[in-house]
mmCIF file of C-alpha atoms in Angstrom:
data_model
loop_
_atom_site.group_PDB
_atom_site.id
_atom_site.type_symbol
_atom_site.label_atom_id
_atom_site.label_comp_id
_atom_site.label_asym_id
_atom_site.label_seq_id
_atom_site.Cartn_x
_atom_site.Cartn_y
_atom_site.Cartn_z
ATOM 1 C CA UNK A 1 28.691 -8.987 -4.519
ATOM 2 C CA UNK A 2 29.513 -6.501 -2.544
ATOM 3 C CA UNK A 3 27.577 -6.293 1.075
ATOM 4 C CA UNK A 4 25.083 -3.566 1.790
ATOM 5 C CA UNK A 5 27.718 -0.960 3.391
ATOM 6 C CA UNK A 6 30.869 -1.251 1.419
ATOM 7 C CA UNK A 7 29.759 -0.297 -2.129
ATOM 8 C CA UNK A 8 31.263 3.376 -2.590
ATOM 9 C CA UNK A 9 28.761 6.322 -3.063
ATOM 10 C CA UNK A 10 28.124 8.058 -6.255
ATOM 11 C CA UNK A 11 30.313 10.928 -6.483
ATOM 12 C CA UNK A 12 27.044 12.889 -8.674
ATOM 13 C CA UNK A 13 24.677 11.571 -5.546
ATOM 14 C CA UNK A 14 26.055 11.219 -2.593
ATOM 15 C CA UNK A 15 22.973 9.906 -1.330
ATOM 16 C CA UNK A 16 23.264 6.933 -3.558
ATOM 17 C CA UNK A 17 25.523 3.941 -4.308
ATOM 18 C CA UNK A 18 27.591 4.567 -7.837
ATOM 19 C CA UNK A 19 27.242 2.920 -10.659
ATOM 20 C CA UNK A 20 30.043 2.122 -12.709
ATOM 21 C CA UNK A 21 31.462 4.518 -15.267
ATOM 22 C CA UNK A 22 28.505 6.621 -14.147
ATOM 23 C CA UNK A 23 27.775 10.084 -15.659
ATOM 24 C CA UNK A 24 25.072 12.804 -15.906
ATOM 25 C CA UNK A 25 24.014 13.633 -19.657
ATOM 26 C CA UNK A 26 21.091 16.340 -20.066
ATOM 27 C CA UNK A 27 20.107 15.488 -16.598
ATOM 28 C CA UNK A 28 19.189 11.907 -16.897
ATOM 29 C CA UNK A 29 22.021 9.280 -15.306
ATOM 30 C CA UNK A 30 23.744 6.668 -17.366
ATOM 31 C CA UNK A 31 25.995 3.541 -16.622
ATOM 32 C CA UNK A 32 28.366 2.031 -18.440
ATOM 33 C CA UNK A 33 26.481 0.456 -20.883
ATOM 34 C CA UNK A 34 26.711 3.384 -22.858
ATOM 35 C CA UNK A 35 28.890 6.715 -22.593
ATOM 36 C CA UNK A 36 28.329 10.454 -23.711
ATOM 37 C CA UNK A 37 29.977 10.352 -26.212
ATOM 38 C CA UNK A 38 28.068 7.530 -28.099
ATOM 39 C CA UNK A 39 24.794 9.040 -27.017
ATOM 40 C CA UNK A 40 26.179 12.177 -28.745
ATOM 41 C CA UNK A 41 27.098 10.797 -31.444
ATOM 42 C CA UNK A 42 23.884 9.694 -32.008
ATOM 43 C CA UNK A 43 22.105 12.735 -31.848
ATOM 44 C CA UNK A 44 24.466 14.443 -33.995
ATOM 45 C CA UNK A 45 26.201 12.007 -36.772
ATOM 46 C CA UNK A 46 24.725 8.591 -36.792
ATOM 47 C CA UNK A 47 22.467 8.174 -40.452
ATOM 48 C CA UNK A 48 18.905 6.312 -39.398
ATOM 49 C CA UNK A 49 17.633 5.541 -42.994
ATOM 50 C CA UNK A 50 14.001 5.825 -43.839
ATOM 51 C CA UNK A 51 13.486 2.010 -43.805
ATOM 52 C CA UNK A 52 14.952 1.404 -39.935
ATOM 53 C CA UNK A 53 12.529 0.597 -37.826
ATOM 54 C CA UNK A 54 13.056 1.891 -33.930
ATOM 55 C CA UNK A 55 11.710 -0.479 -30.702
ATOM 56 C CA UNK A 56 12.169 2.582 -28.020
ATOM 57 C CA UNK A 57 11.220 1.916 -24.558
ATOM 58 C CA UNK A 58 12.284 2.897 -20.661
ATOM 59 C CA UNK A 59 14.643 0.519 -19.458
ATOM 60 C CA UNK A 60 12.630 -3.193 -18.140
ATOM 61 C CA UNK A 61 9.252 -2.431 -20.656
ATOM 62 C CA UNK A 62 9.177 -5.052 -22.724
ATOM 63 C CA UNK A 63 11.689 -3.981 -25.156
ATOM 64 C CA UNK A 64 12.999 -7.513 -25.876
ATOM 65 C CA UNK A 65 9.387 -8.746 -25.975
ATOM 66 C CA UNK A 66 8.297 -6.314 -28.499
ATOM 67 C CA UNK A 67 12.030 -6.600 -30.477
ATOM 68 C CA UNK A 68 10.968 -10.568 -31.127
ATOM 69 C CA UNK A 69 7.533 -9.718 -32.527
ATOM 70 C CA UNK A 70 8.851 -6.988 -34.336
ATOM 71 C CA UNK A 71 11.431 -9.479 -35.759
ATOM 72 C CA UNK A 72 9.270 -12.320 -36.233
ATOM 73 C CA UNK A 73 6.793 -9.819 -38.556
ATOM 74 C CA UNK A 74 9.486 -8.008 -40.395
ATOM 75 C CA UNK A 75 11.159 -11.411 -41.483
ATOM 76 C CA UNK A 76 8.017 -13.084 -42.478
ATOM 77 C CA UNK A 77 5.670 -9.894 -43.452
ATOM 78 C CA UNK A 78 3.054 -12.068 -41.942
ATOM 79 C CA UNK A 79 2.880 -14.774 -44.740
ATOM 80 C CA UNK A 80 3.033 -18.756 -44.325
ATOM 81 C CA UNK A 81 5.210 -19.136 -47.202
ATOM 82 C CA UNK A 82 8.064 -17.197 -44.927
ATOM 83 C CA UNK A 83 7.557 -18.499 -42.068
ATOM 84 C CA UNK A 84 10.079 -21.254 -42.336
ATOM 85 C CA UNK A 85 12.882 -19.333 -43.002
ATOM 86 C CA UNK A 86 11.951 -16.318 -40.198
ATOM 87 C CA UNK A 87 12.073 -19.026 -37.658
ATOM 88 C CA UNK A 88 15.583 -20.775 -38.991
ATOM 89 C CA UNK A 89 16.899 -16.679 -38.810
ATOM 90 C CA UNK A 90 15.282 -16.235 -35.321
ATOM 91 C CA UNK A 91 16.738 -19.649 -33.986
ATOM 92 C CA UNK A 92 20.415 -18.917 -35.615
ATOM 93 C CA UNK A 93 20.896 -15.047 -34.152
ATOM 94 C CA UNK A 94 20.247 -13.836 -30.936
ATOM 95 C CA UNK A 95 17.756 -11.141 -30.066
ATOM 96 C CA UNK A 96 20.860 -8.351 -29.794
ATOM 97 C CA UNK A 97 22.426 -9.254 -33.547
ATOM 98 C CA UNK A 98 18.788 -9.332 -34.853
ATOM 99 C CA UNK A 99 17.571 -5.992 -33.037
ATOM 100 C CA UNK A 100 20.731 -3.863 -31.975
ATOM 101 C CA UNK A 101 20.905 -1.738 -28.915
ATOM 102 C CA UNK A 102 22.090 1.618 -30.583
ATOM 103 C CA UNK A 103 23.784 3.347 -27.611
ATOM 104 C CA UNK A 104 25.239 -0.061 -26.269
ATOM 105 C CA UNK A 105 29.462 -0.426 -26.147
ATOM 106 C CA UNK A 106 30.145 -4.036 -25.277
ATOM 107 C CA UNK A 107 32.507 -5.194 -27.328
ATOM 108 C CA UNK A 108 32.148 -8.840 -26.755
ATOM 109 C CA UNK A 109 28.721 -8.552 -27.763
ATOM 110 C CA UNK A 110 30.024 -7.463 -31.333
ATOM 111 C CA UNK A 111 33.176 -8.961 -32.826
ATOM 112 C CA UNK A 112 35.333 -6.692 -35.324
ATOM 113 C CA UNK A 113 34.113 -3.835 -33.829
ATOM 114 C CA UNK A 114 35.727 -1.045 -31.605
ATOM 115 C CA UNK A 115 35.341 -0.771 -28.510
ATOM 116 C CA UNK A 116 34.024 2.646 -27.864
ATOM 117 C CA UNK A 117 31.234 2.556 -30.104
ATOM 118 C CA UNK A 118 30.458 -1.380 -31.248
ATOM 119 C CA UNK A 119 27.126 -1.717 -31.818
ATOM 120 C CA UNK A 120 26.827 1.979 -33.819
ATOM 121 C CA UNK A 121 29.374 0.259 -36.027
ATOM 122 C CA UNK A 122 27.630 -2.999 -36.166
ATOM 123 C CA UNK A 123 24.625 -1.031 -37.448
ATOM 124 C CA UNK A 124 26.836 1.458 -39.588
ATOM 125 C CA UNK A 125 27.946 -1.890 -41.714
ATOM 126 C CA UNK A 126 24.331 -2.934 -41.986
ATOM 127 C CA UNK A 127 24.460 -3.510 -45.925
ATOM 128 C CA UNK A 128 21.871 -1.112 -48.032
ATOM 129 C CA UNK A 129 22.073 -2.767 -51.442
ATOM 130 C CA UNK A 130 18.825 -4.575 -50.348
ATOM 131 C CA UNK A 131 15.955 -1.598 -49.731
ATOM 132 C CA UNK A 132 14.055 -4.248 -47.844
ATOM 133 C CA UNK A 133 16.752 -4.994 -46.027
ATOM 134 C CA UNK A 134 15.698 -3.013 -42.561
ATOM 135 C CA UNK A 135 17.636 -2.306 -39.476
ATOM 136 C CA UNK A 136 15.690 -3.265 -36.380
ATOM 137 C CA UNK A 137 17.331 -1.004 -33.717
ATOM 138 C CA UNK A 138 16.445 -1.023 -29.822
ATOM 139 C CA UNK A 139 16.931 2.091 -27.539
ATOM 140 C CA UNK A 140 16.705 3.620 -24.245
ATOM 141 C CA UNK A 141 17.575 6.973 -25.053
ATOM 142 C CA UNK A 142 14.997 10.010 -24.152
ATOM 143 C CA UNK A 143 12.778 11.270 -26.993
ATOM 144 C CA UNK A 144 14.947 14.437 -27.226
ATOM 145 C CA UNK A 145 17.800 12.754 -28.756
ATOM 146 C CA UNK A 146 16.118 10.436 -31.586
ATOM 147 C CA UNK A 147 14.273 13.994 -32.302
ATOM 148 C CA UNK A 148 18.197 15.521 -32.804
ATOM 149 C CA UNK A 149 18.768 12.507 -34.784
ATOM 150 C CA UNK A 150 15.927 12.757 -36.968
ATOM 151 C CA UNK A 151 17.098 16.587 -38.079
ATOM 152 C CA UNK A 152 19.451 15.137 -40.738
ATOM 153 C CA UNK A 153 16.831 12.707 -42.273
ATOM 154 C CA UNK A 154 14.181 13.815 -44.867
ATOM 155 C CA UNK A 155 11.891 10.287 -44.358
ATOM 156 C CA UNK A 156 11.972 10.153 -40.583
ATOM 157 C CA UNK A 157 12.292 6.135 -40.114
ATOM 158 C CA UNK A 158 9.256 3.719 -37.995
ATOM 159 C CA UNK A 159 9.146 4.006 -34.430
ATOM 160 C CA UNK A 160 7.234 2.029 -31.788
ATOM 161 C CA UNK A 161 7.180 2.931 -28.441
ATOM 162 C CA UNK A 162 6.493 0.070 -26.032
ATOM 163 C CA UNK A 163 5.502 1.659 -21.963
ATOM 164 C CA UNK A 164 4.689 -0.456 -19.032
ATOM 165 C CA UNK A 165 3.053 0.978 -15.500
ATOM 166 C CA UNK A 166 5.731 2.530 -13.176
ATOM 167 C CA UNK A 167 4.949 0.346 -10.536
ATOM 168 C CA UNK A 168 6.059 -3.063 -12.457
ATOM 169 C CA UNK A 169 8.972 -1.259 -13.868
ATOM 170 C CA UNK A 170 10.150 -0.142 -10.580
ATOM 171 C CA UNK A 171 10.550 -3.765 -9.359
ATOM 172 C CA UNK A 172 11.675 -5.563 -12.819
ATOM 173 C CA UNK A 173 14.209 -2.271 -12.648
ATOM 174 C CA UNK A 174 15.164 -3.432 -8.980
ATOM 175 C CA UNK A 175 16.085 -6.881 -10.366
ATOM 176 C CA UNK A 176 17.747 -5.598 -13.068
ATOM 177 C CA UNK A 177 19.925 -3.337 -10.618
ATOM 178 C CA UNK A 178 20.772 -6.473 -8.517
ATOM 179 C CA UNK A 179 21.630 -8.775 -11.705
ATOM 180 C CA UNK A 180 23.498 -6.542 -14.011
ATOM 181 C CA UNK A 181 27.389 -5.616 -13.377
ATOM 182 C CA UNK A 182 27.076 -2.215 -14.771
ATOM 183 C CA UNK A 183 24.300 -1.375 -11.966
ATOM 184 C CA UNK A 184 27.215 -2.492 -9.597
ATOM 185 C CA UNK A 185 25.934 -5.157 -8.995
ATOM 186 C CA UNK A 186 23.547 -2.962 -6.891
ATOM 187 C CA UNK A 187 24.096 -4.542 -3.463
ATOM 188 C CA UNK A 188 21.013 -2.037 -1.458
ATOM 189 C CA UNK A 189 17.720 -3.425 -0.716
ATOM 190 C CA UNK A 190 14.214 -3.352 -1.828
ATOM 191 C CA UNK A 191 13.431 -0.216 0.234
ATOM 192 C CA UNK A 192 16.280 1.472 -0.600
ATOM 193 C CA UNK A 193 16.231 1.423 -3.988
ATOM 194 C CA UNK A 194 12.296 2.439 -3.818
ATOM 195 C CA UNK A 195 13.628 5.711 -2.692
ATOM 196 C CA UNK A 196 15.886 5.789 -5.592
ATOM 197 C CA UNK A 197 13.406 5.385 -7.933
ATOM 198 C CA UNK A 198 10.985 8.170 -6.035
ATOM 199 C CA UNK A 199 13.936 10.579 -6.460
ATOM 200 C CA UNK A 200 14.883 9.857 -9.902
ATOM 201 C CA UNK A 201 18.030 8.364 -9.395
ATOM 202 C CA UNK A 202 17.390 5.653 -12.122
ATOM 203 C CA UNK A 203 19.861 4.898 -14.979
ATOM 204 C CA UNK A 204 18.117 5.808 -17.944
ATOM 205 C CA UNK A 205 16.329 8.994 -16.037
ATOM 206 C CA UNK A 206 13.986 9.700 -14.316
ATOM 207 C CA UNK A 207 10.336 7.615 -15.304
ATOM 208 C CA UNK A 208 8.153 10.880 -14.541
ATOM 209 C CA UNK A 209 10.220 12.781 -17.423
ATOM 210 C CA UNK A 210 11.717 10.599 -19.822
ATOM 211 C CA UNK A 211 8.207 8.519 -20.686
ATOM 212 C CA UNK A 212 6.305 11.763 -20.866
ATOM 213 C CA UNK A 213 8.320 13.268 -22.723
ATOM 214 C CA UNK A 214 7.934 9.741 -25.057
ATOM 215 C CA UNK A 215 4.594 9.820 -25.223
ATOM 216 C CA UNK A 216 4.494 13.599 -26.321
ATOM 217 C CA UNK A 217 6.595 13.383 -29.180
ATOM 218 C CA UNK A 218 4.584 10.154 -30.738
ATOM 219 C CA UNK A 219 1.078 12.443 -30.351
ATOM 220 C CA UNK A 220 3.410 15.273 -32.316
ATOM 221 C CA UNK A 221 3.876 12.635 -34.773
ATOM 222 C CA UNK A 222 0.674 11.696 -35.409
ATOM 223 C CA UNK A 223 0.328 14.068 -38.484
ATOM 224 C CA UNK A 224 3.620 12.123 -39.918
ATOM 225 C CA UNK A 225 3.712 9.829 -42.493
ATOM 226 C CA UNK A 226 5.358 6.950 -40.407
ATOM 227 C CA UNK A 227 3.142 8.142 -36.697
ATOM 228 C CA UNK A 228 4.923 6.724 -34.073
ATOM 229 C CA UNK A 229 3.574 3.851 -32.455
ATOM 230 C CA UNK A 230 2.188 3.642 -28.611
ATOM 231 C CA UNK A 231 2.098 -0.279 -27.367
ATOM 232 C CA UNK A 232 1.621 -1.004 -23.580
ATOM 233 C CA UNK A 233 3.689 -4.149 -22.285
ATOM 234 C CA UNK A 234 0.153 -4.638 -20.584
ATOM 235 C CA UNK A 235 -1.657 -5.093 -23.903
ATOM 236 C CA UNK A 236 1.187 -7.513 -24.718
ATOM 237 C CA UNK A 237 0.729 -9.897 -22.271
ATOM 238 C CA UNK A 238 -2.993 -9.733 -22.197
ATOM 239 C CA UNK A 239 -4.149 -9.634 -25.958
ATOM 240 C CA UNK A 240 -0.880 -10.582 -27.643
ATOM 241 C CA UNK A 241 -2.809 -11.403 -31.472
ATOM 242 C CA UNK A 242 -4.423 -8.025 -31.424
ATOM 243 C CA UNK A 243 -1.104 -6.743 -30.526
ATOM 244 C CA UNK A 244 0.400 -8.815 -33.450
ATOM 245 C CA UNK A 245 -2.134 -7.905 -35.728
ATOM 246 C CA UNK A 246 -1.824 -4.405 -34.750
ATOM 247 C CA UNK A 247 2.318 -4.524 -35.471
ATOM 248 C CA UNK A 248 1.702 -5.883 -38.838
ATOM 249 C CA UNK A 249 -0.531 -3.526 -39.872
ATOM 250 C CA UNK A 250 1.994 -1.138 -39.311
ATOM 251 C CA UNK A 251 5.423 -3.113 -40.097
ATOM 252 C CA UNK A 252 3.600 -4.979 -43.846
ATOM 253 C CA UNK A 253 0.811 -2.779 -44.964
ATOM 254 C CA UNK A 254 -1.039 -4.658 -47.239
ATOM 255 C CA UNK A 255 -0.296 -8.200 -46.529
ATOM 256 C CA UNK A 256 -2.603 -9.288 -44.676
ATOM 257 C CA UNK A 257 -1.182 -11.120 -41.242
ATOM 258 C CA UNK A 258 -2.233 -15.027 -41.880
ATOM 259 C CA UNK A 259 -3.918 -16.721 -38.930
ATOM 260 C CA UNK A 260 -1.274 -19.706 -38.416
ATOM 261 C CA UNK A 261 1.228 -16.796 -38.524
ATOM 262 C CA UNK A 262 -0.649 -14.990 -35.769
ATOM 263 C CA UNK A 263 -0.678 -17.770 -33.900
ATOM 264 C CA UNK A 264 2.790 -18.887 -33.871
ATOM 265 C CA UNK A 265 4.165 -15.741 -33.243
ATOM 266 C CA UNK A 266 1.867 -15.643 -30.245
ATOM 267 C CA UNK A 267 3.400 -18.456 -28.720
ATOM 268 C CA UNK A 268 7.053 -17.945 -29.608
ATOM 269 C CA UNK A 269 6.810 -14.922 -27.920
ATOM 270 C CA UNK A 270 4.964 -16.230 -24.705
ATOM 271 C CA UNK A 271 6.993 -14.926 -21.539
ATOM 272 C CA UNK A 272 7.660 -18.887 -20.674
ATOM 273 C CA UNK A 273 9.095 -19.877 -24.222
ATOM 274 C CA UNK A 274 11.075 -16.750 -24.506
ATOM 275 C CA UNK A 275 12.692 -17.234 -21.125
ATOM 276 C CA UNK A 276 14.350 -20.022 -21.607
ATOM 277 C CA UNK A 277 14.944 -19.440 -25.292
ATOM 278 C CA UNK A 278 18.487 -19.083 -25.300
ATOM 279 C CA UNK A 279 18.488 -16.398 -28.834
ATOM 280 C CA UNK A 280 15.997 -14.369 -26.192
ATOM 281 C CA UNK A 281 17.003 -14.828 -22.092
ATOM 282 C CA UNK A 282 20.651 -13.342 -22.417
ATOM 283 C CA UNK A 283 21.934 -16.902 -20.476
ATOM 284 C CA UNK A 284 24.726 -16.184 -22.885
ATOM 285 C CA UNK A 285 25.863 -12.744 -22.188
ATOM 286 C CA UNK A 286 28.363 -11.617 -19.725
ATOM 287 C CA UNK A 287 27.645 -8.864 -17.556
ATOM 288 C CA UNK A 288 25.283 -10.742 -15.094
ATOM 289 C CA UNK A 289 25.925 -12.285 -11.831
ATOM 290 C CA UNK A 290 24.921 -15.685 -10.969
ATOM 291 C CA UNK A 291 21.812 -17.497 -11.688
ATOM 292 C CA UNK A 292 20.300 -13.640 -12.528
ATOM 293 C CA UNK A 293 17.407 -14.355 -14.997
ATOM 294 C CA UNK A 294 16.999 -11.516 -17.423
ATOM 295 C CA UNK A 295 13.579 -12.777 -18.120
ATOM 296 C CA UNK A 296 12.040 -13.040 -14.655
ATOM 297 C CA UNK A 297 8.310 -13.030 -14.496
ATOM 298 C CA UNK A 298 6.799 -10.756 -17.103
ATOM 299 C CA UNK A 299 3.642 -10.715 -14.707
ATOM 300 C CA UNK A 300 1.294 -8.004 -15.129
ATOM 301 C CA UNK A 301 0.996 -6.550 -10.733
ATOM 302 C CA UNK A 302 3.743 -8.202 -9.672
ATOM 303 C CA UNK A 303 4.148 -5.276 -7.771
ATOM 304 C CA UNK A 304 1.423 -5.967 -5.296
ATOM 305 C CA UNK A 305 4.126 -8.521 -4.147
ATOM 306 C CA UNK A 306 6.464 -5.995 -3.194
ATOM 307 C CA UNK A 307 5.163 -2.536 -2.579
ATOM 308 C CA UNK A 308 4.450 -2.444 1.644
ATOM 309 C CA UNK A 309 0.924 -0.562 1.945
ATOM 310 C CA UNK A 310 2.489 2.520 2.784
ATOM 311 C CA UNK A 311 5.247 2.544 0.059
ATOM 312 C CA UNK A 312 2.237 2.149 -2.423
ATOM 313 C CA UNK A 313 0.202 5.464 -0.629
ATOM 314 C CA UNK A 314 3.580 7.128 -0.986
ATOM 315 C CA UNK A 315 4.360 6.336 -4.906
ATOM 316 C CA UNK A 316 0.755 6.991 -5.609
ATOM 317 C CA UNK A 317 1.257 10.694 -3.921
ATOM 318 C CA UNK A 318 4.470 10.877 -5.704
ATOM 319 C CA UNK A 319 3.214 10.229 -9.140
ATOM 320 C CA UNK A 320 -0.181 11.430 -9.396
ATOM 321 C CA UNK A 321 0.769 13.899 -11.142
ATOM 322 C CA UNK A 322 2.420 11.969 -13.618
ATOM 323 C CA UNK A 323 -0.040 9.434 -14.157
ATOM 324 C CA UNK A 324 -2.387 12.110 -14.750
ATOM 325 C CA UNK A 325 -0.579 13.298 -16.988
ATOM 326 C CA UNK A 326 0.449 10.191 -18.511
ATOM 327 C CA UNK A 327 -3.273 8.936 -19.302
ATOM 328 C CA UNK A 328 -4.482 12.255 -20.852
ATOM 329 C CA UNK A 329 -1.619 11.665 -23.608
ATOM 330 C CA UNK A 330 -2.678 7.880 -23.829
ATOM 331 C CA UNK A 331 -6.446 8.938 -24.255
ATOM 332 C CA UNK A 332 -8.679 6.707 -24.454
ATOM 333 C CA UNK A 333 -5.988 4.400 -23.562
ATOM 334 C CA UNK A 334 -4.525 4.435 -19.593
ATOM 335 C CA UNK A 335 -1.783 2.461 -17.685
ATOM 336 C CA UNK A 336 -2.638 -0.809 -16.615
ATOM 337 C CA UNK A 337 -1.441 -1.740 -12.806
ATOM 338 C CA UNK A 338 -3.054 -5.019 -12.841
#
């Protein structure tokens, strides 16, 4: 890794240490996971068909928790008799080939496909013979794009939108930065990269517009046919049946979510068994330095164990706004810090 004065600085920040490939689309910064091309592509020729079903999220949110539920319940439809077979499927693909990251490029991830645009492609050859046959697909991108996307498509497909407080996501994020090779690896400290996350310099964009912005297009949709779906990572971890139950109201209407089902989704999915499940933890991906865990803790205030007293006045005064903001368009519902 690089030490903490020799990584160059971003050529769009100065301020900052690059990322690589970096680049500004629509004022949100992006890394080379993805490119602006593919993200344009998305919004403006890729076909979502009515039956997809979308896991959206900011970046470190619970995405990949909520992907393996959502997996476990669209494989199974919540019945005994399938239950068998969902977990041979779950235990034979990983996470990425089950739920596929729409804007992500890495080839190696998805043999027989091109380079520039892999796992579009992967999804593009998703056979539609079978109408049950759903694509799960994962994404980071803002709500403005999946809107652009959804102009070509008469039955707007299912999404779900899984938040977590901006507090935990800061530090999972931080981790994430320090781990991942496309983040550099990211070779500042704890305090610096605070301030990069108060300013918005976050790949992904900025928290304070991109989840908004999220959680004002799912109350638009709320009149839809297929309403988009608000799930906290909080909720998650603390009441993970209700959550399930919840999921397969929405993902098998009318079939009923059996109790044994309930169950052993609940603990497949536990934050221990999915870390070191090795179709879930990403121990087999390339792209990460060293002994980085992509599951870390999943702990809800694992923040406390980071911010310094004044860092926390200074993110509150940052964000009230936000958060204000942010609760009035999860009403009754709020973020959860601990």
């Amino acid at each position: 890794m690089a030490s903490n004065d020799d990584w160059p600085r971003s050529v769009l920040n100065a301020k900052y240490r690059s990322l690589r490939e970096e680049f500004l689309y629509k004022g949100n910064l992006w890394a080379n996971w993805t490119s602006e091309a593919i993200i344009r592509r998305v919004e403006d020729q890729f076909q979502f068909r009515s039956n997809d079903v979308i896991i959206s999220s900011y970046p470190k949110s619970g995405n990949t928790f909520l992907s393996e539920i959502v997996s476990l319940l669209s494989a199974s439809q919540g019945q005994q008799e399938k239950w068998a077979k969902t977990l041979e499927w779950v235990n034979a693909y990983p996470i990425y080939k089950r739920v596929v990251f729409i804007e992500e490029i890495y080839q190696h991830l998805y043999p027989k496909c091109s380079k520039t645009q892999s796992a579009m492609e992967y999804l593009e050859r998703w056979p539609v013979s079978d109408p049950h046959e759903c694509r799960l697909i994962k994404t980071h991108l803002p709500a403005d794009s999946i809107q652009s996307a959804f102009k070509r498509v008469s039955q707007p497909p299912q999404i779900i939108y899984v938040y977590r407080n901006p507090k935990d996501t800061c530090v999972s994020m931080f981790h994430f930065y320090r781990g991942a090779e496309e983040y550099g690896p990211f070779a500042g400290d704890w305090n610096e990269f605070f301030q990069m996350w108060l300013d918005g310099w976050i790949a992904a964009g900025d928290w304070r517009r991109v989840v908004p912005e999220w959680l004002r297009y799912a109350k638009m949709s709320r009149n839809w046919e297929k309403a988009i779906l608000c799930i906290s990572y909080e909720s998650l971890v603390q009441e993970p049946l209700q959550c399930v139950e919840r999921l397969n109201q929405l993902l098998n209407p009318g079939c009923p979510l059996d109790p044994d089902v309930g169950e052993a989704i609940r603990k497949h999915t536990s934050f221990e068994q999915m870390r070191k499940n090795p179709q879930t933890n990403y121990q087999n991906v390339e792209g990460f330095v060293d002994d980085f865990q992509f599951m870390r803790k999943g702990k809800v205030g694992d923040w406390k164990n980071w911010f310094t007293e004044d860092q926390n006045y200074e993110f509150d005064r940052v964000y009230e706004e936000c958060i204000n903001t942010v609760n009035k368009l999860l009403s009754p519902n709020e973020l959860i810090f601990e």
